[in-house]
Every structure is written in C-alpha cells, then in structure tokens.
mmCIF file of C-alpha atoms in Angstrom:
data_model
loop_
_atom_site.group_PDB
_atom_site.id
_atom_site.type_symbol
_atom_site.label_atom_id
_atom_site.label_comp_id
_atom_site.label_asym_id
_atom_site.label_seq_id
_atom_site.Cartn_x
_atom_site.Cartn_y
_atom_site.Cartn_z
ATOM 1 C CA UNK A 1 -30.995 22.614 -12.357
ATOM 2 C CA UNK A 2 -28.064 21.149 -10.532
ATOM 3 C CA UNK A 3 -25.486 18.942 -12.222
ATOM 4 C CA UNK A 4 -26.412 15.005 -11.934
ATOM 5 C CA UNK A 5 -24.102 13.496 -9.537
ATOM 6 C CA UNK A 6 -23.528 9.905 -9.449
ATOM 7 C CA UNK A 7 -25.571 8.557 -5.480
ATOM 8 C CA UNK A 8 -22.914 5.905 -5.100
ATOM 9 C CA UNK A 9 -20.532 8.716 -5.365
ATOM 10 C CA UNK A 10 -22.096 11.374 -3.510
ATOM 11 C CA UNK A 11 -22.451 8.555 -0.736
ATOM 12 C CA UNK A 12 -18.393 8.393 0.112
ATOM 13 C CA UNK A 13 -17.324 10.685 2.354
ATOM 14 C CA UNK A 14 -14.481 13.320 1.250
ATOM 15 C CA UNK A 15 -10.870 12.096 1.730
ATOM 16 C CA UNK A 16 -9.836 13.496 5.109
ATOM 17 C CA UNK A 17 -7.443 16.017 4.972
ATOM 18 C CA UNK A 18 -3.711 15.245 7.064
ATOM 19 C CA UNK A 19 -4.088 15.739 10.680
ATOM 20 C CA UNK A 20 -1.754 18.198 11.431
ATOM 21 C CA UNK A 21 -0.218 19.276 15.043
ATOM 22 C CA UNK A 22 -0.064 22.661 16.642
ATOM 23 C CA UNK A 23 1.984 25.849 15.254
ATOM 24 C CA UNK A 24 5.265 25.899 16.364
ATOM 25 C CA UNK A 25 7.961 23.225 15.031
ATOM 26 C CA UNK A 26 7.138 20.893 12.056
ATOM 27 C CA UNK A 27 5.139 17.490 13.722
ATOM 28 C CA UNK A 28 7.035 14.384 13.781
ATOM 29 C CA UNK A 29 5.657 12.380 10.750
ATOM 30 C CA UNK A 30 4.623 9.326 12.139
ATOM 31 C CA UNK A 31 1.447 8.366 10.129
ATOM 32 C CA UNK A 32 2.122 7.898 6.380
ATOM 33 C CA UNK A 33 4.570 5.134 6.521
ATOM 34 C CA UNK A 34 7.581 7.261 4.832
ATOM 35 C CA UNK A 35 10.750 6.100 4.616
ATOM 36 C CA UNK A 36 12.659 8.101 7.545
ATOM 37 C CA UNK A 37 16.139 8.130 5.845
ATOM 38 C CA UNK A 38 14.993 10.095 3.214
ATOM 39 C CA UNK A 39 14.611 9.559 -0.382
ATOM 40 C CA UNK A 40 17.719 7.270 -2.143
ATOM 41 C CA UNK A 41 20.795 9.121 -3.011
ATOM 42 C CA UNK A 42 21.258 7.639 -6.602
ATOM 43 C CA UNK A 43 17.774 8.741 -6.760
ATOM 44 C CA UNK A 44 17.925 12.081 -6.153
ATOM 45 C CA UNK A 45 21.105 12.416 -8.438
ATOM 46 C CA UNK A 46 19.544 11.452 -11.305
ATOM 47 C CA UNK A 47 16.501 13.506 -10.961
ATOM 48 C CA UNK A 48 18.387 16.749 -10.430
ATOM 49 C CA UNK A 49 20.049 15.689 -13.800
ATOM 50 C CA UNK A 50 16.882 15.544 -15.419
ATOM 51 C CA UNK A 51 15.637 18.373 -14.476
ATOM 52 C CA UNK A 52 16.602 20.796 -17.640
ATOM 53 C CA UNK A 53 14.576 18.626 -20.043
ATOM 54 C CA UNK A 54 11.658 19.523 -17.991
ATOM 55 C CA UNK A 55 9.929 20.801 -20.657
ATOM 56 C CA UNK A 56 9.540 17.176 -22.266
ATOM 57 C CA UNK A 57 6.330 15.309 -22.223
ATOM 58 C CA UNK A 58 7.696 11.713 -19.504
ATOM 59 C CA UNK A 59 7.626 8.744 -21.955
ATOM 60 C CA UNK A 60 3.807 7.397 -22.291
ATOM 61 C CA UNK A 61 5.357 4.095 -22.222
ATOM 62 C CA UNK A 62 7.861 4.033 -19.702
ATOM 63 C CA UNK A 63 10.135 1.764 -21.432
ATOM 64 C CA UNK A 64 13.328 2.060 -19.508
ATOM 65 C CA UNK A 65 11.876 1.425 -16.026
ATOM 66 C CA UNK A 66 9.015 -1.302 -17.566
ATOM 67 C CA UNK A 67 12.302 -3.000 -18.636
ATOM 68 C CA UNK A 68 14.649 -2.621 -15.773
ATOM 69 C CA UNK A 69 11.765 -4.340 -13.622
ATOM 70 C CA UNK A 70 10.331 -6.733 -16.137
ATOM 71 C CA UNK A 71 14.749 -7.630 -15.899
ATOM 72 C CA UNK A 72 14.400 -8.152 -12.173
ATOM 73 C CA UNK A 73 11.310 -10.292 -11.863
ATOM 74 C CA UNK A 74 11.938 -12.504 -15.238
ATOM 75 C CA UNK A 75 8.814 -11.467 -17.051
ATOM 76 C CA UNK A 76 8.554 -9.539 -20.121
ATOM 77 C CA UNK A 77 8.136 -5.816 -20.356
ATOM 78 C CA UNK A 78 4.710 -6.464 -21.442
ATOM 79 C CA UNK A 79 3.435 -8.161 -17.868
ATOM 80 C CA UNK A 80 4.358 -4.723 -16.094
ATOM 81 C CA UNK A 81 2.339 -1.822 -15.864
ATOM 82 C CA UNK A 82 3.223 1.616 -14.100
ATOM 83 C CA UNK A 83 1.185 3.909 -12.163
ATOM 84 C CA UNK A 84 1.458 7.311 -10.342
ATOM 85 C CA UNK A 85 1.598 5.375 -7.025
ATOM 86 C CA UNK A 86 0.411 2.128 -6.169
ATOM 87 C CA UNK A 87 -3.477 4.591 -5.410
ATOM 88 C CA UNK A 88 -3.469 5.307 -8.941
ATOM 89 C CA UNK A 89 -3.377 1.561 -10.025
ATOM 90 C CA UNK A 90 -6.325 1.150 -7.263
ATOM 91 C CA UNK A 91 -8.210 3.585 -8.681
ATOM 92 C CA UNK A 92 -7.894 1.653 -12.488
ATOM 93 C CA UNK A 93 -8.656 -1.811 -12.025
ATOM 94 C CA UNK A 94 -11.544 -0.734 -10.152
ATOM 95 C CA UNK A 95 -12.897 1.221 -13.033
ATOM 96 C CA UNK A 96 -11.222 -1.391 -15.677
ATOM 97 C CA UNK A 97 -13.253 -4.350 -13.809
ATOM 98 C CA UNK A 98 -16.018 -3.373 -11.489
ATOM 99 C CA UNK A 99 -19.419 -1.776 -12.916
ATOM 100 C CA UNK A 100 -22.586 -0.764 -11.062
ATOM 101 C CA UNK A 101 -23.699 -3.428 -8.770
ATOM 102 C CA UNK A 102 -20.612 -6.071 -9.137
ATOM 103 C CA UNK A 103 -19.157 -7.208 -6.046
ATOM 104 C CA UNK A 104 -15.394 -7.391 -4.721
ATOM 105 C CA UNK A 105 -14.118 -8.926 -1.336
ATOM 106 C CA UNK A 106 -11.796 -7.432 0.740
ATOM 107 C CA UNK A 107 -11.206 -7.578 4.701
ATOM 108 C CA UNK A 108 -12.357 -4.946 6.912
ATOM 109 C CA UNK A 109 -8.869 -3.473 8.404
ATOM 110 C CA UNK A 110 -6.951 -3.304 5.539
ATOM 111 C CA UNK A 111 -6.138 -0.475 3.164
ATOM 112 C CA UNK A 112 -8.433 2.124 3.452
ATOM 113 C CA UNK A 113 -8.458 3.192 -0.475
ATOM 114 C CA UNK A 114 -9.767 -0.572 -1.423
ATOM 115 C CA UNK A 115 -12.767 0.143 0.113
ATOM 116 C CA UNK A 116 -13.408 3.499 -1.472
ATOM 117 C CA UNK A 117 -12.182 3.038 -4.969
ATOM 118 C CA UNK A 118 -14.979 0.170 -5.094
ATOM 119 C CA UNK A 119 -17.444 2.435 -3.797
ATOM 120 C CA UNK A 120 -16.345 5.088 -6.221
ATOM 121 C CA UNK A 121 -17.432 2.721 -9.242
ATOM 122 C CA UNK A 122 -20.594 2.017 -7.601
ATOM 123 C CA UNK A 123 -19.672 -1.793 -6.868
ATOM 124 C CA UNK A 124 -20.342 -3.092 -3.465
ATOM 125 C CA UNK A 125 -17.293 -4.001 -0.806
ATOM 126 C CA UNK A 126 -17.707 -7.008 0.961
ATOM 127 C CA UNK A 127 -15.518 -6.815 3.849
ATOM 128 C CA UNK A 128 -14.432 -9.933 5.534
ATOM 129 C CA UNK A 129 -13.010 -9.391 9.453
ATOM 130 C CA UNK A 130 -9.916 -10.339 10.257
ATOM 131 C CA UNK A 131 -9.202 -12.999 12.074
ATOM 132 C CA UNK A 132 -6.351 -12.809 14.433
ATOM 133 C CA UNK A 133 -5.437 -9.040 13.427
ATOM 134 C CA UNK A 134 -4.681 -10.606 9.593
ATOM 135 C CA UNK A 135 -6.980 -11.744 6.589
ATOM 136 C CA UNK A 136 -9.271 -14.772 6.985
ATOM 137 C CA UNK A 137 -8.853 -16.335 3.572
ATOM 138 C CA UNK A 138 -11.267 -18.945 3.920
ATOM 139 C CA UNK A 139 -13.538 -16.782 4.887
ATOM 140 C CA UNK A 140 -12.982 -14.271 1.466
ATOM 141 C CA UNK A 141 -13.102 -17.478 0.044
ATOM 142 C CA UNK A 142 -16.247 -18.233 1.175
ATOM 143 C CA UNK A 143 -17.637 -14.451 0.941
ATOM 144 C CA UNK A 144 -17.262 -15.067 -3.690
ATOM 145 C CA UNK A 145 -20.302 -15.221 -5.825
ATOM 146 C CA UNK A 146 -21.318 -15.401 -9.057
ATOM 147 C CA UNK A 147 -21.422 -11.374 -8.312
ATOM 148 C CA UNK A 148 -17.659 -11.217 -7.015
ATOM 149 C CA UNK A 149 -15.529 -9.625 -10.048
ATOM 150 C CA UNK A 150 -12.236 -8.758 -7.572
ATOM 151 C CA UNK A 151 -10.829 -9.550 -4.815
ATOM 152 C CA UNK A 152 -7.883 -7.719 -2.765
ATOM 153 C CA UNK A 153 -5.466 -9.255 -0.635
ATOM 154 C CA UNK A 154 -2.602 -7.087 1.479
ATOM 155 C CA UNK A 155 0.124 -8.859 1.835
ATOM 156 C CA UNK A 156 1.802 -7.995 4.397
ATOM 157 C CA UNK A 157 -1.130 -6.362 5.417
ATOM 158 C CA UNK A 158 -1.909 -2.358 5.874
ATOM 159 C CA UNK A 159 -1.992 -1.109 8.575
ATOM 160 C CA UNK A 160 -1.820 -4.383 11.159
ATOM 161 C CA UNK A 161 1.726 -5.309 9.390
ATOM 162 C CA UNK A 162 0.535 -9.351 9.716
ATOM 163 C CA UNK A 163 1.087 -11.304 6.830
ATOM 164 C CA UNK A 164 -0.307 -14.522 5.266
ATOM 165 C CA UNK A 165 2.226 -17.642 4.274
ATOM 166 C CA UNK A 166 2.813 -19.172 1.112
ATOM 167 C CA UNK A 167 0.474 -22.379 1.329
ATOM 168 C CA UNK A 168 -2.323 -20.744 2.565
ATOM 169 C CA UNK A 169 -2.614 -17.759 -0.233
ATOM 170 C CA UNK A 170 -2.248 -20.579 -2.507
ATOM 171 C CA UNK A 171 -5.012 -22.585 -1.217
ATOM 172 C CA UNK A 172 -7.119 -19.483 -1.602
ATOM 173 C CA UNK A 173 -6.068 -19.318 -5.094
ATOM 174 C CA UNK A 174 -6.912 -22.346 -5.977
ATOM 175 C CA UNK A 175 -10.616 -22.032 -4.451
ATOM 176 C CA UNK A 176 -10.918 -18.483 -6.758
ATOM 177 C CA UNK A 177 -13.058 -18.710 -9.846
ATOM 178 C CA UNK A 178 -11.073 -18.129 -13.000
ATOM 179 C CA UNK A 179 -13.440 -15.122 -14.152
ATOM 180 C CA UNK A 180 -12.581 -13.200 -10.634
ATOM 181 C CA UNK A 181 -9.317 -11.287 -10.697
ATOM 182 C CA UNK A 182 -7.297 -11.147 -7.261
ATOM 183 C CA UNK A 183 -5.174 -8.402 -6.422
ATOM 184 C CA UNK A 184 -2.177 -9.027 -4.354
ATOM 185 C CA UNK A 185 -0.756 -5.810 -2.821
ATOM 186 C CA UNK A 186 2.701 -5.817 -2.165
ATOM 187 C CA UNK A 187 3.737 -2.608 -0.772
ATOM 188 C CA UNK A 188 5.866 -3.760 1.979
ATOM 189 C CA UNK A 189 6.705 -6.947 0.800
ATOM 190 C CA UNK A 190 11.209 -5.569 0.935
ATOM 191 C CA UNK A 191 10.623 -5.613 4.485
ATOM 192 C CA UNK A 192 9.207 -9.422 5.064
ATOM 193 C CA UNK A 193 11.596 -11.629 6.750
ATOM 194 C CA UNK A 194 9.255 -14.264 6.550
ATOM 195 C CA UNK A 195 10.530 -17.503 5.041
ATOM 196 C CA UNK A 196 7.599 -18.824 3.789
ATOM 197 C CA UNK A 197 6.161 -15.251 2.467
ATOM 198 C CA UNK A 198 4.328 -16.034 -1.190
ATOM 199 C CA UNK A 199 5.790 -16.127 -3.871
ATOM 200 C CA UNK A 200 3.532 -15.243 -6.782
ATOM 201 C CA UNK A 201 5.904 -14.454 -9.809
ATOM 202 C CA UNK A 202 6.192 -18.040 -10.838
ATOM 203 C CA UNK A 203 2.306 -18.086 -11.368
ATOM 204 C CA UNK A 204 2.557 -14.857 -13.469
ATOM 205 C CA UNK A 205 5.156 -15.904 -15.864
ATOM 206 C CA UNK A 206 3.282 -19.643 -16.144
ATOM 207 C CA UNK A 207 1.031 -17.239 -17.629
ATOM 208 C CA UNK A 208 -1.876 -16.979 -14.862
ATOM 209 C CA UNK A 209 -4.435 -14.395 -15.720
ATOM 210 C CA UNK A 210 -6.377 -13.443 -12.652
ATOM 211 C CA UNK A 211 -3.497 -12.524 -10.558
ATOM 212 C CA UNK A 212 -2.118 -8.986 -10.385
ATOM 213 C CA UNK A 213 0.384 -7.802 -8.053
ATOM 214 C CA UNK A 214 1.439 -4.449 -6.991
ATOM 215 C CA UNK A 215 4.170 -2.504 -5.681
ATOM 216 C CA UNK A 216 5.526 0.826 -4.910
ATOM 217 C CA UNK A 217 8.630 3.033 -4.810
ATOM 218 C CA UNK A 218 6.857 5.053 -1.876
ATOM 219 C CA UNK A 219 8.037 2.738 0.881
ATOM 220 C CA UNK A 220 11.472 1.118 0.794
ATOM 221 C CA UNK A 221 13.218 3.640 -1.550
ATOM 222 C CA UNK A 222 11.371 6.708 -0.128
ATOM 223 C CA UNK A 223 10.021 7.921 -3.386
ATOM 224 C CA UNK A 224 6.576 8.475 -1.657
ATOM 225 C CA UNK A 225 6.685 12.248 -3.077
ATOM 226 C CA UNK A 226 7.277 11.084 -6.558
ATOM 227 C CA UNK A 227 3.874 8.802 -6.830
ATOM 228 C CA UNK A 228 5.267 5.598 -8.640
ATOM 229 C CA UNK A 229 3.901 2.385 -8.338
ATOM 230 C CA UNK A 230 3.720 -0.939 -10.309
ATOM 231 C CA UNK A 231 1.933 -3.819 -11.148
ATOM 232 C CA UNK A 232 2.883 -7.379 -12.697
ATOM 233 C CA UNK A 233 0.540 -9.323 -14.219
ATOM 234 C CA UNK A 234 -0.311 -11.513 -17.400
ATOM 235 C CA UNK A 235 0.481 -9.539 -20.668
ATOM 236 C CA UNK A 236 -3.448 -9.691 -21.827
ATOM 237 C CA UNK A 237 -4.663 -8.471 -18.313
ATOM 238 C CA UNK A 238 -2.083 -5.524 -18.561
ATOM 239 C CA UNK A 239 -2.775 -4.456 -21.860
ATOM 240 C CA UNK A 240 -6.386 -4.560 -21.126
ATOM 241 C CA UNK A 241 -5.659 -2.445 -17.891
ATOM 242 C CA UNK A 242 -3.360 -0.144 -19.800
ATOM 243 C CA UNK A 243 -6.572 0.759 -21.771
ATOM 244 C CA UNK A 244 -7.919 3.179 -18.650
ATOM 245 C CA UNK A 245 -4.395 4.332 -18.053
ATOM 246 C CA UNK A 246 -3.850 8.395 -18.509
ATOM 247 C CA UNK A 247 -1.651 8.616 -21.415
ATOM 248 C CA UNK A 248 1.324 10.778 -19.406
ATOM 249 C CA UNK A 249 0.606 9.521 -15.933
ATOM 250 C CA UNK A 250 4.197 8.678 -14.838
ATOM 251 C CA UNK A 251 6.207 11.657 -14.815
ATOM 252 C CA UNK A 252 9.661 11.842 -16.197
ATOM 253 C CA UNK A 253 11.135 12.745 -12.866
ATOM 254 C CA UNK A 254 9.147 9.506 -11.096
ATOM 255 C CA UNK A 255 10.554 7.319 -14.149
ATOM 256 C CA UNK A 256 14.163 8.561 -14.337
ATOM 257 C CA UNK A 257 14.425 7.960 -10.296
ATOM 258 C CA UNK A 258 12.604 4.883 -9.772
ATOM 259 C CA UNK A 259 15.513 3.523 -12.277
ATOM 260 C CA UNK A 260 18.220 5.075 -10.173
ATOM 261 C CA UNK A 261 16.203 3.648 -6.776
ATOM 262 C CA UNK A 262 16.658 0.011 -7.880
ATOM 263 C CA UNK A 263 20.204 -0.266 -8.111
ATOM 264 C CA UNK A 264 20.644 1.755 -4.789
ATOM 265 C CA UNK A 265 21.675 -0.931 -2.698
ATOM 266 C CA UNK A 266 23.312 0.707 0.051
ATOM 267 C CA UNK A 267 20.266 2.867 0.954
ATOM 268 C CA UNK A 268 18.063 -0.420 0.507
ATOM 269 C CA UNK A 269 20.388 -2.372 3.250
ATOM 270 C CA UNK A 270 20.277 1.368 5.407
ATOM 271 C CA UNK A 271 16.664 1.477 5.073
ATOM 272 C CA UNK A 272 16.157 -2.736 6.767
ATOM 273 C CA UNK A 273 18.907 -2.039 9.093
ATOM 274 C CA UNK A 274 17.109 1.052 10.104
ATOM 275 C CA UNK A 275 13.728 -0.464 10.200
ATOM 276 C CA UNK A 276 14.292 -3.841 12.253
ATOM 277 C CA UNK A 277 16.206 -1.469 15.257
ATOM 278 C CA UNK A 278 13.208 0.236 15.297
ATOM 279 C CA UNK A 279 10.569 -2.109 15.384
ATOM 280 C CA UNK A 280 12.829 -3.055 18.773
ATOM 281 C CA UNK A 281 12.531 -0.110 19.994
ATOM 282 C CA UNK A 282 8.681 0.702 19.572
ATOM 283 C CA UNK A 283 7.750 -2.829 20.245
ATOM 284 C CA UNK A 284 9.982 -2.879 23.389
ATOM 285 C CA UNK A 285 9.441 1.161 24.513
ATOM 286 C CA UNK A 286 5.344 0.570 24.243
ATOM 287 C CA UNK A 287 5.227 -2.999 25.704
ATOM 288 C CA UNK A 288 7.247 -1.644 28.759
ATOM 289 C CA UNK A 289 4.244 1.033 28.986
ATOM 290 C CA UNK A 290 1.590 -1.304 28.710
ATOM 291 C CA UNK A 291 0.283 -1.903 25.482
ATOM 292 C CA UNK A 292 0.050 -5.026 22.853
ATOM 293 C CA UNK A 293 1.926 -4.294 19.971
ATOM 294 C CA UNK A 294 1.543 -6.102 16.467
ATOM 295 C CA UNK A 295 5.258 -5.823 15.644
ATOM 296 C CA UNK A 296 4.397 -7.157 11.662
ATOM 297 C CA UNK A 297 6.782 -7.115 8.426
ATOM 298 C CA UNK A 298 6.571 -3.384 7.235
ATOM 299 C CA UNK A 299 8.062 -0.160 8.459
ATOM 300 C CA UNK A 300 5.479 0.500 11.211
ATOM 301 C CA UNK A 301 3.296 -0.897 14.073
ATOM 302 C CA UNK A 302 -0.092 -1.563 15.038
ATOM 303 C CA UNK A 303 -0.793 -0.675 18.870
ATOM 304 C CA UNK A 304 -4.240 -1.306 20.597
ATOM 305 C CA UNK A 305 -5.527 1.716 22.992
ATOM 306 C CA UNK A 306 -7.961 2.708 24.587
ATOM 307 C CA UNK A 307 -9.334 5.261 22.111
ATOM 308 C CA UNK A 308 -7.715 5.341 18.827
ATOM 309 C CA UNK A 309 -9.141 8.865 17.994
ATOM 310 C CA UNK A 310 -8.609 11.014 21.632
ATOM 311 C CA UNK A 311 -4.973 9.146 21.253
ATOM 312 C CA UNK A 312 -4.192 10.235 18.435
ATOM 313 C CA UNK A 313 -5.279 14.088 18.278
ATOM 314 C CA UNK A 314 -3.718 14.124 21.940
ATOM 315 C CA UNK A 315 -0.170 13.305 20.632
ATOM 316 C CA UNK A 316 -0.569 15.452 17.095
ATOM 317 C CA UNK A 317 -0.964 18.051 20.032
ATOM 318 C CA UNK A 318 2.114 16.923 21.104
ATOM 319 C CA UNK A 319 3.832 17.209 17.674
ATOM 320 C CA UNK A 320 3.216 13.381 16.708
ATOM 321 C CA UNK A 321 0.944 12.551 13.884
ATOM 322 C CA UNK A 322 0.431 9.038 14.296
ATOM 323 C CA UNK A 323 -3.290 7.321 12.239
ATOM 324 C CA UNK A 324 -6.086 6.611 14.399
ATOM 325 C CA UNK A 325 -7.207 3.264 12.901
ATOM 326 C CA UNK A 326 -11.281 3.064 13.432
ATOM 327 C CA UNK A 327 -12.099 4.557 9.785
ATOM 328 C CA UNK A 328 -10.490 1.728 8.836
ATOM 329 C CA UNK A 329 -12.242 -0.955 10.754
ATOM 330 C CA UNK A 330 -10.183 -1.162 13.456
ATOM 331 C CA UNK A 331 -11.465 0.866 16.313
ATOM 332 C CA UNK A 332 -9.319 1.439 19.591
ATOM 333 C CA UNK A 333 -6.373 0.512 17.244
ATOM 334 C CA UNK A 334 -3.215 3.373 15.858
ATOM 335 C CA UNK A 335 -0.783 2.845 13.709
ATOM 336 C CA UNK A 336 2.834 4.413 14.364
ATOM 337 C CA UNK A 337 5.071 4.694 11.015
ATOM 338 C CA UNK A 338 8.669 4.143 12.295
ATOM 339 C CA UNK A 339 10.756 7.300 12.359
ATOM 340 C CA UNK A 340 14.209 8.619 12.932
ATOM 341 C CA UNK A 341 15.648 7.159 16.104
ATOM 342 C CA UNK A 342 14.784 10.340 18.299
ATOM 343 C CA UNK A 343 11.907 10.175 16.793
ATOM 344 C CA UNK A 344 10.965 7.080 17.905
ATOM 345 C CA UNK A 345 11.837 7.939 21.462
ATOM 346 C CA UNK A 346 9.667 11.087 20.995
ATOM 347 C CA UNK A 347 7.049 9.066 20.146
ATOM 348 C CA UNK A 348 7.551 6.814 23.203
ATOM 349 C CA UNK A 349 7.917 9.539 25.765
ATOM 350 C CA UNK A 350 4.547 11.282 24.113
ATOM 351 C CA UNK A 351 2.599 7.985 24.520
ATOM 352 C CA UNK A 352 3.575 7.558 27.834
ATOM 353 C CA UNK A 353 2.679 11.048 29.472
ATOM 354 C CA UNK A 354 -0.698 10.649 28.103
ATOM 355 C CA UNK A 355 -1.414 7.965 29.103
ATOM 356 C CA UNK A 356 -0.250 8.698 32.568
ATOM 357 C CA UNK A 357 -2.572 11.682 32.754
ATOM 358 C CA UNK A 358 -5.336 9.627 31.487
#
C-alpha cells in the first residue's frame, strides 16, 4: 500500500526548476532579482572570519542580529523574528495560522510562494486582481470572512514593482478584523522613493497584534545566497510564531553577515545609485522599442509582451534568463531583474532582435 499523501498537497504542482540558457557562457541572470554588485564587502569579511568555527551549532536565538535590528527599528528584541529567507517565514505563518479549509486573501500577480504556501496547508487562496498593475485593497477588503485567517500584502509589490501609499494601507487596516493577521512584505521596501510609502513600525511598537512585516537581506545587501530574512511584529505574535521555527534555522554564516550587511553603508548607497541608472536605462532602452514598462520601486521591471513564455525561452536562448510572468497571474507580462550595466544593454539588444524577427 502506498504512503497517504495529503490531496491538497499532491494538488500543487512541483516548484519549477531555473530556466537555464544554452551551453556555452554562463546566462546573464536577469530573473531572480539579485543584487548585481555582488554581495556587501563588510559582509563577506566577516564571514570568511567565521569560517574556522564552522564546526559550531549558529546560535538558536540569534541574539546579536535580533538586537542589532530590534536597535534600528526601536522595538525590542522580542518583536523580531529571523528566518532562512524571507520563503522560510512564508512557509511558517502559513502553518502557524492557516488549517484545513481556512481562508487567506491575497492578489493574483503578486508573489508566487503566497499562493502555494497556503495551498501547502490545505487553506484556500483567495486571489483578488489587481487593479491598475497594483493591489486593490478595497477589494481584499471586501474579499474577508468570518473564514479569512491571513491576509498578504506586497508592498512594493512582486513582480509589477507598484506600490500602495500610506493612507490607503491604513484604511485597509482599519477595515481588517482583529482575529485576521495581515502580512506586510517588505522585500524591496530600501529601494522606495516614495514619500508617502507606509510606515508600519509605529503600529508595531503601539503594540498592534495582527500586523507582521517582513524583510530580507537577499535584495539590497545581496545576501540572496545566504537565505536570511526577518520579520517584526508584536512580541506575543512572535513568540507564538517562533513555536514552528526549526531550532538551528539561521546559520552562523547568514547571522554573522547580515550584522556586517547593516552597517555597510557604502555598498547600500552603490547598490540605489546603481539601481535608479538602471531603471533609466531599461525603462528608456524598451520604451524606445515599443513596449510599456512598469518602472516601480524595486530593483527590476515589469514589461508587457506579446507572449510572456515564447519571450522569455527565446532570450534564455540568447543567454538572458529573464521570468515569464503568467504562472503568476500575469499572462503576456516578464519581469527583467536589473543587472550590470552591459548587462542591461545585453538585455536591450536581445529584446529587440526578437522582436524584430517576430
């Protein structure tokens, strides 16, 4: 008899593996939303220091870093919780707050692992369109009931780059039942330029318990190889979260560099500099060949095509991975992560020959 396997679970499909190019010269990495300067220095220092204690278990807690960003954001150690990447912490507060059957809202085009980590705990995802390419919050709003148990908002939003203001994610906040916890995801939230981009941290440390935010290392400081992400919330929310958390699930070499990453100021001002020249060049370089461009607040760009898919596997034959964006609700949509400046031309150059020959 065949090991019982859960239907809801059976039901996803696998993760796709990385599209890769042809053989020849690495591909131009284009689709994951890396940082293209590289890792930070001060970074990398101190986790080549660290690496002859290897053979220590990381600390469970990770005090040091838990404090360094609990410093930063004025809220106690306790209101911060640590992940191995911002996926891991996903992955948790699904399984800490949805069962079989509950319900969470979400809007279709936004990041794809929402979506599946509901799935995964048997839940259902109720996904709300976007409206003008960013989330419809009256429409989540709208979308709760008595089923609802968590709601995600991506702010700025993955992988369309819009973003919501201050007095709007409010209002939404305010029309949120107290027993339904809303995730804000902050991933690219160094890169918003914004001026009246939420600020939530002033509801956390008033001591509001349905409101978690997240963030990650992956983006900004170019830790994506490390897996280290982060939430704030209320201390009794993260305790309660901490409760699914793998004992050991931040290594020592994620902890030790995410410290050295936040005081790494130079790469931080290297990394903006770097990524407003080349959301200039992309937005300019594809408008001039035809297409709309959603120029957003992160460190990439939403273009509509004609055919997200045959787009995309024509220029990874090229040598450009770049994410076709219809298995995430957004079909005849890609996404272009911004790369080194020759890469960027690349990119251009690519998009442009193909779609001559079209």
């Amino acid at each position: 008899m065949p090991i019982r396997k859960k239907p809801f679970l059976q039901a996803l499909s696998p993760a796709p593996p990385p599209r890769l190019g042809p053989a020849g010269p690495p591909p131009l990495r284009m689709a994951a939303n890396e940082n293209p300067l590289g890792p930070s220095p001060r970074a990398v220092a101190a986790a080549q220091a660290a690496l002859a204690e290897l053979h220590r278990y990381p600390d469970a807690g990770g005090a040091a870093l838990k404090h360094a960003l609990a410093a930063r954001a004025t809220l106690a150690p306790e209101s911060v919780m640590l992940g191995n990447g911002s996926d891991e912490l996903i992955l948790l507060i699904c399984h800490a707050i949805l069962g079989e059957g509950d319900e969470a809202v979400l809007a279709q085009g936004s990041f794809i692992s929402y979506a599946r980590r509901i799935q995964a705990q048997g839940a259902i995802a109720r996904q709300i369109p976007l409206r003008d390419m960013t989330h419809d919050l009256p429409a989540m709003a709208a979308a709760i009931t008595p089923h609802t148990r968590l709601v995600f908002v991506c702010n700025p939003n993955n992988p369309t780059g819009t973003t919501v203001g201050e007095a709007e994610l409010l209002a939404f906040l305010e029309q949120v039942p107290d027993e339904v916890l809303v995730v804000v995801d902050e991933a690219y939230i160094e890169f918003v330029t914004r001026p009246d981009f939420p600020d939530l941290l002033p509801l956390i440390r008033a001591g509001r318990d349905n409101l978690l935010l997240l963030r990650t290392f992956a983006k900004i400081h170019g830790l994506a190889g490390l897996r280290l992400g982060y939430a704030f919330g209320a201390p009794d929310l993260i305790a309660y979260l901490e409760r699914a958390r793998p004992v050991f699930n931040v290594n020592t070499l994620a902890q030790i560099a995410g410290l050295a990453a936040l005081d790494d100021t130079d790469h931080l001002a290297r990394s903006l500099a770097h990524a407003a020249h080349s959301r200039t060049v992309l937005c300019e370089g594809l408008g001039a060949l035809g297409l709309t461009v959603i120029p957003g607040e992160t460190n990439f760009v939403a273009v509509a095509v004609p055919d997200d898919q045959a787009l995309a596997a024509a220029l990874a034959q090229r040598g450009v991975l770049v994410t076709p964006l219809s298995g995430w609700g957004l079909p005849g949509w890609i996404r272009i992560s911004f790369g080194a400046d020759d890469e960027n031309r690349a990119c251009i150059a690519a998009l442009g020959e193909i779609l001559a020959n079209a």
